[in-house]
Amino acid sequence: NAAPGRPPPQHVRFLPTPGHDGATELVPTMVPVLAEHPLVRGPRFRRLKIGAGHRLDVKASGVFVLGIGHGNKLLTDLYNCHLSKVYTVGGLFGKATDDFSDTGTLVEKTTFDHITREKLERVLAVIQGTNHKALLMHSNIDMKTQEAYELAVRGLIRPMGKSPPIITAVRCLQFAPPEFQLEIHCLHETQKYLRKVVHEIGLELKSSAVCTQVRRTRDGVFTLDDALLRSQWNLQNIRNAIWSCQVKVQAEIERTL
Amino acid sequence: ALRGALRGARPPPASRRGLAKPAAPQSARQLREVEEAAPVFQYAGKAAKRKDRVFVWGFCYSGALGIPSFVKPDAGWKKPRRIQATPYRLETQEKISSAACGYGFTLLASRTTDITKVWGMGLNKDSQLGFQRSRRDQTKGYEYVLEPSPVPLPLEKPQQTRVLQVSCGRAHSLILTDSEGVFTMGNNSYGQCGRKVVEDETYSESHVIHHLKDFDSRVVQVVCGQDHSLFRTKKGTVYACGWGADGQTGLGHYNITSVPTKLRGDIAGVNIIQVSSYGDCCLAVSDEGDVFGWGNSEYLQLASVTETTQVNVPRHLPFKIGKIKEAACGGTGNVVLTEEGNVFVWGYGILGKGPNLTETAVPEMIPPSLFGWSDFNPDIRVAHVRCGLSHFAALTNRGELFVWGKNLRGCLGTGRMEDHYFPWRVTVPGEVVDVACGVDHMVSMVKSF
């Protein structure tokens, strides 16, 4: 609605104007139609069809893809591409809560001074290994063919249909006990699953952990640089963002489908 | 007076049976207080040590997995398990430092100074696990051992000698100690135990354990092929005995040898740091990174140097793939590991590069991305390679185990019964330190987290 609307249509009206003799005369003038005035009609756009991409929790933050109007069709295409998302997950050792995040009711407190970065990396390697296996198994490709071997060498095997949440890569960014930060690349997941993963890492290290922060840094082709902050939600920025992402989205869809 | 009566009529406020406070959402301060008051549990102390575990998987009916309930279930209605497709924990009394899988039996050894140093399980029809006295009849022995049972060794100083390594072949086994040489037991119809062949000897329920100690220096590695034995000494020389019809003894003839004899050929004078064999082909790696081979070459294992199918003298294999660190021989295929951590395979069978590559005489590299190498993890390297009869195993420096090859009776341990044409991870709960491959089962030594 902030965009300049089209100019109001004009029509000819015969207006009475005072003539030069004193008598009123009818003079044709072009006058804007009063019925089309914005103050009379109200804002031009009252409803917008907006669709949301992959869901984001209330407690999580990060990149959230929206499609407007005809872009909703592109949303389904992007969903079928099954691209991985990148999250930055922050965790805290020593506590276990019922909903795996630090705002839930406390279930248990444990010691964590025996945890070292090495142990954490080992657990992360095992998680990556089992998820890699799940990736290969859910991709529904016959493992005996030569194409499966070629794809596996290049690392392009991924499930192209419904599958349980799979983590493709994990990396420890920071480790300062009791806090730690992980970067997780995953497919088909929910934020609750990521918090559960943090809890399970804590259990595996013979302690307990809760998740303090879940932040999506990348959703397929959309990264943090393309995202608009709440303060930047105005027409100009939205238009620029759509323009710059259009090319990327097209390329990705063509590549995968 | 009325007022006084009214006041008296009110019930005393003390000891009122009230209901508990309703669970209203507590304020942040109350939550913090509850948290601080909660007890802290300690599951692992600061000095918690990582435990050593043994995992087994594969074909169970021979008893080689060491878990009796697989063959003879505890309850009558349970059926015996034929194949254990995923790693199963085996409880052992001591930390197992070396394990070897033979053709239907397993030996586990520990570096302890206790009296019991070696345990065996599986087939014992040729006394390859020593004499296991039967409990029902004291004069007879067991033909199948279902549980890890101590192997009695005739040591001179049982409380000082340590067992360094064990190795198993088709029907014989070798045990290497640090100060008392090598002990051999099992089938000796081809002289593979290093003693003279006795005609019509019955090998089952035999008490014979032969002791070999005259080599030019201390023996540091023993390897069993199918029906022959190889010994590597500290000076870098290799001795062999046993069946030689395929030239696997490498002594220049195709007869059997019953006394360990030194190998010549291209190996003479070369310091060998590792020997490997499992079927009828043998490979040796020198300290300079060269690889030598001899034995059966029907599957193009040695076709790069010769067209003959049997090579009875060690020949240098001129591969230009870099300095070789470790080699492993299987029944029909061979695998080597170079210093950079690359894995090369050649021979016949499922080699690990997809279903199209079934035989090659020249080593082909397996791309490191199949072992988990990626831009995310650029420092993953393969640390060890091992070979079973028709499958291969590779251990990375992160402690992950990759297997590929023919999945004979579930020996790969991936949980699926199909063959794997490229390296596939085995999910083991822990960091895999070492693995031993047999014909249809595998044993791994794992450190817990």
Coordinates of N, CA and C in Angstrom, one line a residue, chain A residues 95 102-111 113-114 118-119 121-126 128-130 132-133 136-137 141-149 152-155 157 168-171 183 185 204-208, chain B residues 31 34-48 50-51 352-357 365-367 369-370 376-377 398 400 413-416 418-431 448-449:
Chain A
K95 N 22.0 -29.5 33.4 CA 20.6 -29.4 33.7 C 19.9 -30.3 32.7
D102 N 15.9 -24.4 28.3 CA 16.2 -23.9 29.6 C 15.0 -23.2 30.3
T103 N 13.8 -23.2 29.7 CA 12.7 -22.5 30.3 C 11.7 -23.6 30.9
G104 N 12.1 -24.8 30.8 CA 11.1 -25.8 31.3 C 11.3 -26.1 32.8
T105 N 10.5 -27.0 33.3 CA 10.6 -27.4 34.7 C 11.8 -28.3 34.8
L106 N 12.6 -28.2 35.9 CA 13.8 -28.9 36.1 C 13.5 -30.4 36.4
V107 N 14.2 -31.2 35.8 CA 14.1 -32.7 36.1 C 15.3 -33.2 36.9
E108 N 16.5 -32.7 36.5 CA 17.7 -33.3 37.1 C 18.9 -32.3 36.9
K109 N 19.8 -32.3 37.9 CA 21.0 -31.6 37.8 C 22.1 -32.6 37.8
T110 N 23.2 -32.4 37.0 CA 24.3 -33.3 37.1 C 25.6 -32.6 37.0
T111 N 26.7 -33.3 37.3 CA 28.0 -32.7 37.2 C 28.4 -32.7 35.8
D113 N 32.0 -31.7 35.0 CA 33.4 -31.3 34.9 C 34.2 -32.3 34.2
H114 N 33.7 -33.5 33.9 CA 34.4 -34.5 33.2 C 34.3 -34.4 31.7
E118 N 37.2 -33.1 23.4 CA 37.4 -34.3 22.7 C 36.3 -35.2 22.8
K119 N 35.7 -35.4 24.0 CA 34.6 -36.3 24.1 C 33.4 -35.8 23.3
E121 N 33.5 -34.0 20.7 CA 33.7 -34.3 19.2 C 33.5 -35.7 18.9
R122 N 33.8 -36.6 19.8 CA 33.6 -38.1 19.5 C 32.1 -38.4 19.4
V123 N 31.4 -37.8 20.3 CA 29.9 -38.1 20.3 C 29.3 -37.5 19.0
L124 N 29.8 -36.3 18.6 CA 29.3 -35.7 17.4 C 29.6 -36.6 16.2
A125 N 30.8 -37.2 16.2 CA 31.2 -38.0 15.1 C 30.3 -39.2 15.0
V126 N 29.9 -39.8 16.1 CA 29.0 -40.9 16.1 C 27.7 -40.5 15.6
Q128 N 27.0 -38.1 13.5 CA 27.1 -37.9 12.1 C 27.1 -39.3 11.4
G129 N 27.8 -40.2 12.0 CA 27.9 -41.5 11.3 C 26.6 -42.2 11.2
T130 N 25.8 -42.2 12.3 CA 24.5 -42.9 12.2 C 23.6 -42.2 11.3
H132 N 24.4 -40.4 8.7 CA 24.8 -40.6 7.4 C 24.2 -41.9 6.8
K133 N 24.3 -42.9 7.7 CA 23.7 -44.2 7.3 C 22.2 -44.1 7.1
L136 N 21.6 -42.6 3.7 CA 21.6 -43.5 2.6 C 20.5 -44.5 2.5
M137 N 20.0 -44.9 3.7 CA 18.9 -45.9 3.7 C 17.6 -45.3 3.3
I141 N 17.4 -45.5 -2.8 CA 18.1 -45.8 -4.1 C 18.7 -47.2 -3.9
D142 N 18.6 -48.0 -4.9 CA 19.2 -49.4 -4.8 C 20.7 -49.3 -4.7
M143 N 21.2 -49.8 -3.6 CA 22.7 -49.6 -3.4 C 23.5 -50.4 -4.3
K144 N 22.9 -51.3 -5.1 CA 23.8 -52.2 -5.9 C 24.1 -51.6 -7.2
T145 N 23.6 -50.5 -7.6 CA 23.9 -50.0 -8.9 C 25.1 -49.1 -8.9
Q146 N 25.6 -48.9 -10.1 CA 26.8 -48.1 -10.3 C 26.5 -46.6 -10.0
E147 N 25.2 -46.2 -10.4 CA 24.9 -44.8 -10.2 C 24.8 -44.4 -8.7
A148 N 24.4 -45.4 -7.9 CA 24.3 -45.2 -6.5 C 25.7 -45.0 -6.0
Y149 N 26.7 -45.7 -6.5 CA 28.1 -45.6 -6.1 C 28.6 -44.2 -6.5
A152 N 27.1 -41.6 -4.3 CA 27.7 -41.7 -2.9 C 29.1 -41.1 -2.8
V153 N 29.9 -41.3 -3.9 CA 31.2 -40.7 -3.9 C 31.1 -39.2 -3.9
R154 N 30.1 -38.6 -4.6 CA 30.0 -37.2 -4.7 C 29.2 -36.6 -3.5
G155 N 28.6 -37.5 -2.7 CA 27.9 -37.0 -1.6 C 26.5 -36.5 -1.9
I157 N 23.7 -38.2 -2.3 CA 22.5 -39.1 -2.0 C 21.7 -38.4 -0.9
T168 N 22.8 -34.0 8.6 CA 23.8 -34.3 7.6 C 25.2 -34.0 8.1
A169 N 25.3 -33.0 9.0 CA 26.6 -32.6 9.5 C 26.5 -31.9 10.8
V170 N 27.4 -32.1 11.7 CA 27.4 -31.4 13.0 C 28.8 -30.9 13.2
R171 N 29.0 -29.8 13.8 CA 30.3 -29.3 14.1 C 30.2 -28.5 15.4
E183 N 26.9 -26.3 15.2 CA 26.3 -25.9 14.0 C 25.8 -27.2 13.4
H185 N 23.6 -29.2 10.3 CA 22.9 -29.2 9.0 C 22.0 -30.3 9.0
E204 N 24.6 -38.9 26.5 CA 25.7 -39.7 26.0 C 27.0 -39.4 26.7
L205 N 27.2 -38.2 27.1 CA 28.4 -37.8 27.8 C 28.2 -38.0 29.3
K206 N 27.2 -38.8 29.7 CA 27.0 -39.2 31.1 C 26.7 -37.9 32.0
S207 N 26.1 -37.0 31.4 CA 25.7 -35.8 32.2 C 24.3 -35.4 31.6
S208 N 23.9 -34.2 31.6 CA 22.7 -33.8 31.0 C 22.9 -32.4 30.4
Chain B
L31 N 11.3 -20.3 40.9 CA 11.9 -21.3 40.0 C 13.3 -21.4 40.3
V34 N 13.9 -23.2 43.5 CA 13.7 -24.7 43.4 C 14.9 -25.3 42.7
E35 N 15.4 -24.6 41.7 CA 16.6 -25.2 41.0 C 17.8 -25.3 41.9
E36 N 18.1 -24.2 42.6 CA 19.3 -24.3 43.5 C 19.2 -25.3 44.5
A37 N 17.9 -25.6 45.0 CA 17.8 -26.6 46.0 C 17.8 -28.0 45.5
A38 N 17.7 -28.2 44.2 CA 17.7 -29.6 43.7 C 19.0 -30.3 43.9
P39 N 19.0 -31.6 44.1 CA 20.3 -32.3 44.3 C 21.0 -32.5 43.0
V40 N 22.3 -32.5 43.0 CA 23.1 -32.7 41.8 C 23.6 -34.1 41.8
F41 N 23.3 -34.8 40.6 CA 23.7 -36.2 40.5 C 25.1 -36.3 39.8
Q42 N 25.8 -37.2 40.1 CA 27.1 -37.4 39.4 C 27.1 -38.8 38.8
Y43 N 27.2 -38.8 37.5 CA 27.2 -40.1 36.8 C 28.6 -40.5 36.5
A44 N 29.5 -39.6 36.2 CA 30.9 -39.9 35.9 C 31.8 -38.9 36.5
G45 N 32.7 -39.4 37.3 CA 33.6 -38.5 38.0 C 34.6 -37.8 37.0
K46 N 35.4 -37.0 37.5 CA 36.4 -36.3 36.7 C 37.4 -37.2 36.1
A47 N 37.8 -38.2 36.9 CA 38.8 -39.2 36.4 C 38.1 -40.4 35.8
A48 N 37.0 -40.3 35.2 CA 36.3 -41.5 34.7 C 37.1 -42.0 33.5
R50 N 37.8 -44.5 30.2 CA 37.1 -45.1 29.1 C 37.2 -46.6 29.2
K51 N 36.1 -47.3 29.1 CA 36.2 -48.8 29.3 C 36.5 -49.4 27.9
G352 N 34.9 -52.6 -3.9 CA 34.6 -51.4 -3.1 C 34.4 -50.2 -4.0
K353 N 34.4 -50.4 -5.3 CA 34.2 -49.2 -6.2 C 33.0 -49.4 -7.1
G354 N 31.9 -49.9 -6.4 CA 30.7 -50.0 -7.2 C 30.6 -51.4 -7.8
P355 N 29.4 -51.8 -8.3 CA 29.3 -53.1 -8.9 C 30.0 -53.3 -10.2
N356 N 30.4 -52.3 -10.9 CA 31.1 -52.5 -12.2 C 32.5 -53.0 -12.1
L357 N 33.2 -52.6 -11.0 CA 34.6 -53.0 -10.8 C 34.6 -54.4 -10.1
M365 N 42.1 -46.6 -6.4 CA 41.9 -45.9 -5.1 C 40.4 -45.8 -4.8
I366 N 40.1 -45.9 -3.6 CA 38.7 -45.7 -3.1 C 38.6 -44.2 -2.7
P367 N 37.7 -43.5 -3.2 CA 37.7 -42.0 -2.9 C 37.5 -41.8 -1.4
S369 N 36.0 -39.6 0.1 CA 34.7 -39.1 0.5 C 33.8 -40.2 1.0
L370 N 34.1 -41.4 0.6 CA 33.3 -42.6 1.0 C 33.6 -42.9 2.5
F376 N 33.6 -30.5 5.4 CA 33.3 -30.3 6.8 C 34.2 -31.0 7.7
N377 N 34.7 -32.1 7.3 CA 35.7 -32.9 8.1 C 36.9 -33.2 7.2
R398 N 39.1 -41.4 13.4 CA 38.0 -41.0 14.3 C 37.4 -42.2 15.1
E400 N 35.9 -44.8 13.4 CA 34.7 -45.3 12.7 C 35.1 -46.5 11.9
G413 N 28.0 -56.8 9.4 CA 27.6 -56.2 10.7 C 26.8 -54.9 10.5
T414 N 26.3 -54.7 9.3 CA 25.6 -53.4 9.0 C 24.1 -53.6 9.3
G415 N 23.6 -54.8 9.6 CA 22.2 -54.9 9.9 C 21.4 -55.4 8.6
R416 N 22.1 -55.3 7.5 CA 21.4 -55.7 6.3 C 22.1 -56.9 5.7
E418 N 22.5 -57.7 2.5 CA 22.9 -57.7 1.1 C 24.4 -57.3 1.1
D419 N 25.0 -57.6 0.0 CA 26.4 -57.2 -0.2 C 26.5 -55.7 -0.4
H420 N 27.7 -55.2 0.0 CA 27.9 -53.7 -0.1 C 29.0 -53.5 -1.1
Y421 N 28.7 -52.7 -2.1 CA 29.7 -52.5 -3.2 C 30.5 -51.3 -2.9
F422 N 30.3 -50.5 -1.9 CA 31.2 -49.4 -1.5 C 31.2 -49.3 0.0
P423 N 32.2 -48.7 0.6 CA 32.3 -48.7 2.1 C 31.1 -48.2 2.8
W424 N 30.7 -48.9 3.8 CA 29.5 -48.6 4.5 C 29.8 -48.6 6.0
R425 N 29.3 -47.6 6.7 CA 29.6 -47.5 8.1 C 28.9 -48.6 9.0
V426 N 29.6 -49.1 10.0 CA 29.0 -50.0 11.0 C 28.8 -49.2 12.2
T427 N 27.6 -49.2 12.8 CA 27.3 -48.3 13.9 C 27.7 -49.1 15.2
V428 N 28.8 -48.7 15.8 CA 29.3 -49.4 17.0 C 29.3 -48.3 18.1
P429 N 28.7 -48.6 19.3 CA 28.7 -47.5 20.3 C 30.0 -47.4 21.0
G430 N 30.9 -46.7 20.3 CA 32.2 -46.4 20.9 C 33.2 -46.1 19.8
E431 N 34.4 -46.0 20.2 CA 35.5 -45.7 19.2 C 36.2 -47.0 18.9
S448 N 34.9 -47.3 25.0 CA 33.6 -46.6 25.2 C 33.9 -45.1 25.3
F449 N 32.9 -44.3 25.2 CA 33.1 -42.9 25.3 C 33.5 -42.5 26.7

